[in-house]
PDB file of C-alpha atoms in Angstrom:
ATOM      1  CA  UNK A   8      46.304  21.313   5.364  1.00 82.00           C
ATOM      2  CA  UNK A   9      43.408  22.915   7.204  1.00 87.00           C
ATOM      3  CA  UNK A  10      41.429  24.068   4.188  1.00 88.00           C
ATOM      4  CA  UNK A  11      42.241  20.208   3.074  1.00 87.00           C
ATOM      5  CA  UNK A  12      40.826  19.089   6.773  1.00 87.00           C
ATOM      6  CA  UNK A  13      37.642  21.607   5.924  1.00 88.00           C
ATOM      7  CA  UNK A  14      37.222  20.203   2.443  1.00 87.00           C
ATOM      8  CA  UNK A  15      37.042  16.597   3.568  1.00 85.00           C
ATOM      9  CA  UNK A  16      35.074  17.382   6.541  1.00 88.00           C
ATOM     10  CA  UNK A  17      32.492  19.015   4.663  1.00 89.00           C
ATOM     11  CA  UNK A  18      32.844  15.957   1.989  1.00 90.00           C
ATOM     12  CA  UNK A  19      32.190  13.518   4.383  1.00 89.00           C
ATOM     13  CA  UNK A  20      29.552  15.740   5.644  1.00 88.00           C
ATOM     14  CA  UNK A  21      27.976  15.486   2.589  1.00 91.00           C
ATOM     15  CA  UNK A  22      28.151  12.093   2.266  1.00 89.00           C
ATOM     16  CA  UNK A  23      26.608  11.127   5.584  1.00 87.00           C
ATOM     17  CA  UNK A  24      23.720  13.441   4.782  1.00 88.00           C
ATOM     18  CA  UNK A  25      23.096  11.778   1.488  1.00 89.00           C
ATOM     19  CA  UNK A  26      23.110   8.276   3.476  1.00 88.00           C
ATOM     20  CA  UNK A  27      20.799   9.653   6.308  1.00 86.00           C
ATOM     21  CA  UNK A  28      18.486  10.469   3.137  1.00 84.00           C
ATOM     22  CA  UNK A  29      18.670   7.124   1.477  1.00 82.00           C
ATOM     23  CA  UNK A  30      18.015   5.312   5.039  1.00 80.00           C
ATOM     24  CA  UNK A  31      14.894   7.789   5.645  1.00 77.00           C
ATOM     25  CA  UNK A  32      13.371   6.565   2.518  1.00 74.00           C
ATOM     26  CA  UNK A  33      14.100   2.953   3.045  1.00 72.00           C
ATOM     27  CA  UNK A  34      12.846   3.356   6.283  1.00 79.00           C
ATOM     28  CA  UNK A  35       9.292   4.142   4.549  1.00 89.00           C
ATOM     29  CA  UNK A  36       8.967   2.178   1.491  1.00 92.00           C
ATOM     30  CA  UNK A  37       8.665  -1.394   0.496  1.00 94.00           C
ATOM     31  CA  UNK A  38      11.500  -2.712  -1.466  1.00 91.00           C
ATOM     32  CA  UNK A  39       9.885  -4.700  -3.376  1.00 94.00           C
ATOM     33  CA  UNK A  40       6.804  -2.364  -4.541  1.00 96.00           C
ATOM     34  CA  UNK A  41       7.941   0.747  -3.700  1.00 93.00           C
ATOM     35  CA  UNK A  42       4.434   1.670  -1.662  1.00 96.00           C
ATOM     36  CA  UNK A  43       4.742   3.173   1.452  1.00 95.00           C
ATOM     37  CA  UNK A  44       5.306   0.154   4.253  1.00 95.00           C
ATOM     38  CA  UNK A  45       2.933  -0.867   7.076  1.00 94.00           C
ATOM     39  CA  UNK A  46       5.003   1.493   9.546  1.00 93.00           C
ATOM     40  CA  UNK A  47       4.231   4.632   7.030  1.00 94.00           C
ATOM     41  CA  UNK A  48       0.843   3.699   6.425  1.00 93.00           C
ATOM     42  CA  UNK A  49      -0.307   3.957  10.071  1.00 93.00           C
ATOM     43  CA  UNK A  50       1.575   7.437  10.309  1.00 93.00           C
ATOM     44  CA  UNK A  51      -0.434   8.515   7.326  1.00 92.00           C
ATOM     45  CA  UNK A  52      -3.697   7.535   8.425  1.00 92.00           C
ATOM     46  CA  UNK A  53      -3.118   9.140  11.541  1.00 92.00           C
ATOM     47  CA  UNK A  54      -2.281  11.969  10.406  1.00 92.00           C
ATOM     48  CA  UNK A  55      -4.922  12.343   8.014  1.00 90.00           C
ATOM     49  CA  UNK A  56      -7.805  11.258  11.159  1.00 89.00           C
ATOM     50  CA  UNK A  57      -5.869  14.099  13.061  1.00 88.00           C
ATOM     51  CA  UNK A  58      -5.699  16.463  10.709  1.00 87.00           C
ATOM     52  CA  UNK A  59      -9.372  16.387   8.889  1.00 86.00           C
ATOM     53  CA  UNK A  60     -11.189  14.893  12.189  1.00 83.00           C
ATOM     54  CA  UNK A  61     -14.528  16.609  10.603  1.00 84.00           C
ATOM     55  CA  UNK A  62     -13.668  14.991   7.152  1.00 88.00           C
ATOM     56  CA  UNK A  63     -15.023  11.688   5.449  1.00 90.00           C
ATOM     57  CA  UNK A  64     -11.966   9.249   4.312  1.00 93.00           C
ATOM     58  CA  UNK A  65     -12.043   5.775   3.255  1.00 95.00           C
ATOM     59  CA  UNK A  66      -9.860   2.847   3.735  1.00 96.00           C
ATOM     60  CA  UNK A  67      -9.406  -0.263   1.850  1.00 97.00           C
ATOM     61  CA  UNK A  68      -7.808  -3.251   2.742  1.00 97.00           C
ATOM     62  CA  UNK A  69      -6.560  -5.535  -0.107  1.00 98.00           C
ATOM     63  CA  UNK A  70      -5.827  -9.112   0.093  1.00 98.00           C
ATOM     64  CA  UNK A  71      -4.336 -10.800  -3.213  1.00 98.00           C
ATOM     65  CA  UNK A  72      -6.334 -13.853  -3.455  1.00 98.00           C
ATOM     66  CA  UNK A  73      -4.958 -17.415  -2.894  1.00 97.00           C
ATOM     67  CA  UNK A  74      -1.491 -16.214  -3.052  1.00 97.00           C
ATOM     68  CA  UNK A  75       0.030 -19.671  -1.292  1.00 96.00           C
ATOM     69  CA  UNK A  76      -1.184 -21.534  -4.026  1.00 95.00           C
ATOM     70  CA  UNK A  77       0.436 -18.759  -6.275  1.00 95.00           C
ATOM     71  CA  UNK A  78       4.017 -19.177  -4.445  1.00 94.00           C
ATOM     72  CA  UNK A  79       3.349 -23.004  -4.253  1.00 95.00           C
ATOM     73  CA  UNK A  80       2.832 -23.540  -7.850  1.00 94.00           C
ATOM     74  CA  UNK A  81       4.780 -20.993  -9.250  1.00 94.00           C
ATOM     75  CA  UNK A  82       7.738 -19.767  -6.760  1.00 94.00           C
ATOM     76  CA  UNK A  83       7.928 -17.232  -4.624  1.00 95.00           C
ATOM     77  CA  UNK A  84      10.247 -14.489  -7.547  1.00 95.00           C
ATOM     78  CA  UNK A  85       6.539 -15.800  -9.534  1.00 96.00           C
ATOM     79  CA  UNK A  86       4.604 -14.320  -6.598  1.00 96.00           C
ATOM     80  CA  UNK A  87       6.939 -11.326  -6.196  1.00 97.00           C
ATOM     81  CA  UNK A  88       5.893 -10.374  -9.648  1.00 96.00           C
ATOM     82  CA  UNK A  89       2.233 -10.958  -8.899  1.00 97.00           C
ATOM     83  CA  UNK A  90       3.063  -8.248  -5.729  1.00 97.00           C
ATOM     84  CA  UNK A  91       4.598  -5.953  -7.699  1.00 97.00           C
ATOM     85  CA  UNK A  92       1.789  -5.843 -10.187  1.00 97.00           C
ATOM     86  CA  UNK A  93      -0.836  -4.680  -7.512  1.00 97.00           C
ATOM     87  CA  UNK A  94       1.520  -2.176  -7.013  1.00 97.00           C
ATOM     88  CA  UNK A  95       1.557  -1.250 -11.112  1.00 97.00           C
ATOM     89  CA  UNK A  96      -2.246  -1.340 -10.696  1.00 97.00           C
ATOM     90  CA  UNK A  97      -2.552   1.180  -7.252  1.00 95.00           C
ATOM     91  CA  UNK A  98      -0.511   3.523  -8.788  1.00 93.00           C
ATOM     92  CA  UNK A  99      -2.427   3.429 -12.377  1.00 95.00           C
ATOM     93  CA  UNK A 100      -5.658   3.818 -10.672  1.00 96.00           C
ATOM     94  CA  UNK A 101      -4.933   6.128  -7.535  1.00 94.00           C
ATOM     95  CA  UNK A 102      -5.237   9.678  -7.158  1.00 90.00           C
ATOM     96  CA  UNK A 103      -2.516  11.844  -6.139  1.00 91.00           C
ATOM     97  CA  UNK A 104      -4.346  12.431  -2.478  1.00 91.00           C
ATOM     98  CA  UNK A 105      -4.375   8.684  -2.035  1.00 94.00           C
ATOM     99  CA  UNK A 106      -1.817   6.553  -0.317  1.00 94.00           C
ATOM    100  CA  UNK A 107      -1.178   2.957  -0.587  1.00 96.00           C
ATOM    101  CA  UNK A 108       0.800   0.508   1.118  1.00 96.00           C
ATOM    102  CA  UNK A 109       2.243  -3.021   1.149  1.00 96.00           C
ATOM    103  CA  UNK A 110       0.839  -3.587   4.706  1.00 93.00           C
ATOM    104  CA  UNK A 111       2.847  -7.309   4.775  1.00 90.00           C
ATOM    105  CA  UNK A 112       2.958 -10.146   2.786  1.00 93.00           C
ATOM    106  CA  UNK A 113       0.264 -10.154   0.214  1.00 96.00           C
ATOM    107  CA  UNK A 114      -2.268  -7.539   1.978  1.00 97.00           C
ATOM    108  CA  UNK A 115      -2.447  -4.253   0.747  1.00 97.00           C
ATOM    109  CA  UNK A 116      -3.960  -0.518   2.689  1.00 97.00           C
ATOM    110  CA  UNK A 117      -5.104   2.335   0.732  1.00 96.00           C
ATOM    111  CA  UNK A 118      -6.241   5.425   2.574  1.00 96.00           C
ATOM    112  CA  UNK A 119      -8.822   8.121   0.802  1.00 95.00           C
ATOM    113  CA  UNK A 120      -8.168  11.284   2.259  1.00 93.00           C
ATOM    114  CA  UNK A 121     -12.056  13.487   1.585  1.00 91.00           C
ATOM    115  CA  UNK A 122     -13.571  10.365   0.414  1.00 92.00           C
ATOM    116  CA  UNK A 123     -16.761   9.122   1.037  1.00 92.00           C
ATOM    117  CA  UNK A 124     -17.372   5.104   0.896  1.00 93.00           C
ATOM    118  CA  UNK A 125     -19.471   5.167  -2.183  1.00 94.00           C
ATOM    119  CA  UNK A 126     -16.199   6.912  -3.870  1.00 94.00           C
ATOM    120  CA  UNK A 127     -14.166   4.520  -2.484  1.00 96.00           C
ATOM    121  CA  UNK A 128     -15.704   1.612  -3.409  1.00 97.00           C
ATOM    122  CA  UNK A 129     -15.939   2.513  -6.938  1.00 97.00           C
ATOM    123  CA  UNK A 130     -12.002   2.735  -6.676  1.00 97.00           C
ATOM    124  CA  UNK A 131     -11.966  -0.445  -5.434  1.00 97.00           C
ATOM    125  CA  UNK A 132     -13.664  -1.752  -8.133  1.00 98.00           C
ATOM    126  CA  UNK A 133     -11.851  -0.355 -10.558  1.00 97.00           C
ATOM    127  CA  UNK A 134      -8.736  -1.620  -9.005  1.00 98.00           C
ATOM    128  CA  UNK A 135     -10.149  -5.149  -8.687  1.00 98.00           C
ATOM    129  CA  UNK A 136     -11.070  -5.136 -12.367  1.00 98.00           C
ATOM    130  CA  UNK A 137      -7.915  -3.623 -13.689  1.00 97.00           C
ATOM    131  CA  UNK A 138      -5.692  -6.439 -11.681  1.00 98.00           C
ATOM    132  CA  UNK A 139      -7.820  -9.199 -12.866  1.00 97.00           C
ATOM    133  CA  UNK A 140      -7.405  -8.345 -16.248  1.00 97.00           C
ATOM    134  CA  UNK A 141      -3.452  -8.359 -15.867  1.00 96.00           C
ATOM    135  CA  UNK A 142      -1.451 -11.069 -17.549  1.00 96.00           C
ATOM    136  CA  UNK A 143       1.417 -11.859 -16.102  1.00 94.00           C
ATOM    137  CA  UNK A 144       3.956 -14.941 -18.121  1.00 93.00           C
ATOM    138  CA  UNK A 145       4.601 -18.202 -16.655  1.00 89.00           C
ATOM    139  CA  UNK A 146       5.711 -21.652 -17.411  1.00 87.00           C
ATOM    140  CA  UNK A 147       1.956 -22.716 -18.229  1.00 87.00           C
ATOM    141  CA  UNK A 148       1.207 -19.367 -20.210  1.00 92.00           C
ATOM    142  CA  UNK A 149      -0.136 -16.647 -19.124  1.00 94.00           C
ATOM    143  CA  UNK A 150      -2.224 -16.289 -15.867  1.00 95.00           C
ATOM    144  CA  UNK A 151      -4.230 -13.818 -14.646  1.00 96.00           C
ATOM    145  CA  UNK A 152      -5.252 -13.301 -10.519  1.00 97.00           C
ATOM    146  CA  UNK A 153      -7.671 -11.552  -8.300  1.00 98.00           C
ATOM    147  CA  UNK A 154      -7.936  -9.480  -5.199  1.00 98.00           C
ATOM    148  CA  UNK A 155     -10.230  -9.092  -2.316  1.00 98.00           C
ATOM    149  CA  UNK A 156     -11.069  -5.628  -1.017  1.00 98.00           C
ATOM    150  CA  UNK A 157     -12.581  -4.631   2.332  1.00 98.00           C
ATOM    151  CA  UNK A 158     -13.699  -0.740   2.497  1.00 97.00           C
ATOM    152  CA  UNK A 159     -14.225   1.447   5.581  1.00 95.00           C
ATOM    153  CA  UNK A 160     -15.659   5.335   6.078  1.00 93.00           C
ATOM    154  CA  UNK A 161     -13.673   7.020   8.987  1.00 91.00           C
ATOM    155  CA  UNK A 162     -16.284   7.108  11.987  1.00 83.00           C
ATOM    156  CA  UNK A 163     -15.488   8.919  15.432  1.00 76.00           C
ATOM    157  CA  UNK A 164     -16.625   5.670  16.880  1.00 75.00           C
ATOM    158  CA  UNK A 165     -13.384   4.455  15.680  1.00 77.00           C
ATOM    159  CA  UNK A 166     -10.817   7.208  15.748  1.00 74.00           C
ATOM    160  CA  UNK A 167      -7.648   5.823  15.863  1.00 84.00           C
ATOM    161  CA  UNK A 168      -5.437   4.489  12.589  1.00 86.00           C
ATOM    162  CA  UNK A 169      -5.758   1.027  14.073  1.00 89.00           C
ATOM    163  CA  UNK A 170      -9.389   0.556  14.598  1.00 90.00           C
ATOM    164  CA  UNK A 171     -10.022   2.510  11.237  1.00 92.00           C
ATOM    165  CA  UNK A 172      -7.830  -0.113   9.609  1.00 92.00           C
ATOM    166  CA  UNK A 173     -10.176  -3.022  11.802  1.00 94.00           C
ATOM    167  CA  UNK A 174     -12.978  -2.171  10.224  1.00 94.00           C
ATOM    168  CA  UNK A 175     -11.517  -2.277   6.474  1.00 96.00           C
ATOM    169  CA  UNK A 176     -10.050  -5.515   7.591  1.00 96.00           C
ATOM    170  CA  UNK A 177     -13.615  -6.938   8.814  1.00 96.00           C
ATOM    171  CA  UNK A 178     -15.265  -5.828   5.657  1.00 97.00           C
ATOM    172  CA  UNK A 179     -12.206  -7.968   3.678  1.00 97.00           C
ATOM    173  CA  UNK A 180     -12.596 -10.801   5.386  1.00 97.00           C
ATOM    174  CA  UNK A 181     -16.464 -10.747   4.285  1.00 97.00           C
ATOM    175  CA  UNK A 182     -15.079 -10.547   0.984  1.00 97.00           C
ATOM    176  CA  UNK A 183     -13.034 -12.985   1.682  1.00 97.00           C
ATOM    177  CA  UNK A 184     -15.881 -15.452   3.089  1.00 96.00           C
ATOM    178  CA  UNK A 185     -18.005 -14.298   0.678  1.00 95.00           C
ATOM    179  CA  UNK A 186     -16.119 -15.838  -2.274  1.00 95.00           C
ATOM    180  CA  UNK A 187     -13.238 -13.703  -2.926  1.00 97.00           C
ATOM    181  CA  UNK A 188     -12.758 -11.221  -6.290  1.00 98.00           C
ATOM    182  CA  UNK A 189     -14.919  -9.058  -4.657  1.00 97.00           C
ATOM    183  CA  UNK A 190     -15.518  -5.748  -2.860  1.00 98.00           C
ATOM    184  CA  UNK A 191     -17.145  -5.283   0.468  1.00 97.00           C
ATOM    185  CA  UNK A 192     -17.951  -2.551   3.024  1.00 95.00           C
ATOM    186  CA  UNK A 193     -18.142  -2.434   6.997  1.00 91.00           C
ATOM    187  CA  UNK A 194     -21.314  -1.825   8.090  1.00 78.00           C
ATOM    188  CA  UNK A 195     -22.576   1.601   8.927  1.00 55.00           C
TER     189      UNK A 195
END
C-alpha cells in the first residue's frame, strides 16, 4: 500500500502541475483571441524598455473602429468575430520579435522590439490594409471594417511601459479625430 500511496501521490502531483500550467497560461492570454492580455503586455514592454534601454522600439495602439455600432447592429458573438479577426490579421502580419495584445475591449497594443517608427508604421499600414480588406458573413452579406492605429518610438523622456503606451494612445486618438482608418504617430 505504500508504493500505491507513492503512485497516487506522484499522480496527483502530476496533475496539479499540469493545472498550475494551464492557469499560468490563462493567466496571460485572452480567451477570446489568444494575444497576450493587457496584464502581459505591460510585463513585455517593460521588459523589453529594461532590457534594450539603448534600443529603438515602437508601439502601436489599435482601436477597431466604430465597434458599438458593430455590436449594436450585429450582436456582440458578430463583434467577437470582428475581434478575433484583428487577431487573424496581427498574427499574419507580425514578426516573430513582435508582441501583440488584446489590451480590453476593442483596443489592441503591439510592441516592436529594435524597431524604429518609420518600420513600424509601415506595419501598421499593412495591418490596417490587410483588416480592411477582410470579409467577414452577416445577415446583410458580407461586411468589411477598419482600424485606427496610433504609433510611438521608445524615448527616455518616457521610460516606463505606461507612458510609452500614452504616447501610442495620443497618436490613436489623432487618428481617431482625424477620421479614423488611418495611421498616426506621436510627435517627436
Amino acid at each position: 500500500t505504500r508504493i500505491n500511496n507513492i503512485l497516487y501521490a506522484r499522480r496527483r502531483l502530476q496533475n496539479l502541475l499540469r493545472e498550475q500550467q494551464k492557469l499560468i497560461i490563462q493567466s496571460q492570454f485572452d480567451s477570446m483571441t489568444n494575444l497576450y492580455n493587457k496584464e502581459t503586455i505591460e510585463k513585455k514592454i517593460s521588459q523589453t524598455l529594461e532590457g534594450y534601454p539603448e534600443d529603438l522600439h515602437a508601439l502601436m495602439a489599435i482601436d477597431i473602429d466604430n465597434f458599438k455600432k458593430v455590436n449594436d447592429t450585429y450582436g456582440h458573438a458578430y463583434g467577437d468575430e470582428v475581434i478575433r479577426e484583428v487577431a487573424s490579421v496581427f498574427e499574419q502580419c507580425k514578426g516573430k520579435k513582435e508582441f501583440a495584445s488584446r489590451y480590453g475591449g476593442e483596443e489592441f497594443a503591439l510592441i516592436m522590439p529594435g524597431r524604429d517608427k518609420k518600420d513600424a508604421v509601415l506595419l501598421a499600414d499593412k495591418i490596417r490594409r490587410e483588416f480592411e480588406k477582410r470579409k467577414l458573413e452577416s445577415e446583410d452579406g458580407a461586411k468589411s471594417f477598419t482600424i485606427s492605429i496610433g504609433v510611438a518610438e521608445y524615448a527616455k523622456e518616457y521610460p516606463t511601459a505606461s507612458l510609452f503606451f500614452e504616447q501610442a494612445d495620443k497618436a490613436l486618438y489623432d487618428a481617431k479625430v482625424g477620421g479614423k482608418n488611418k495611421v498616426c504617430c506621436s510627435a517627436d
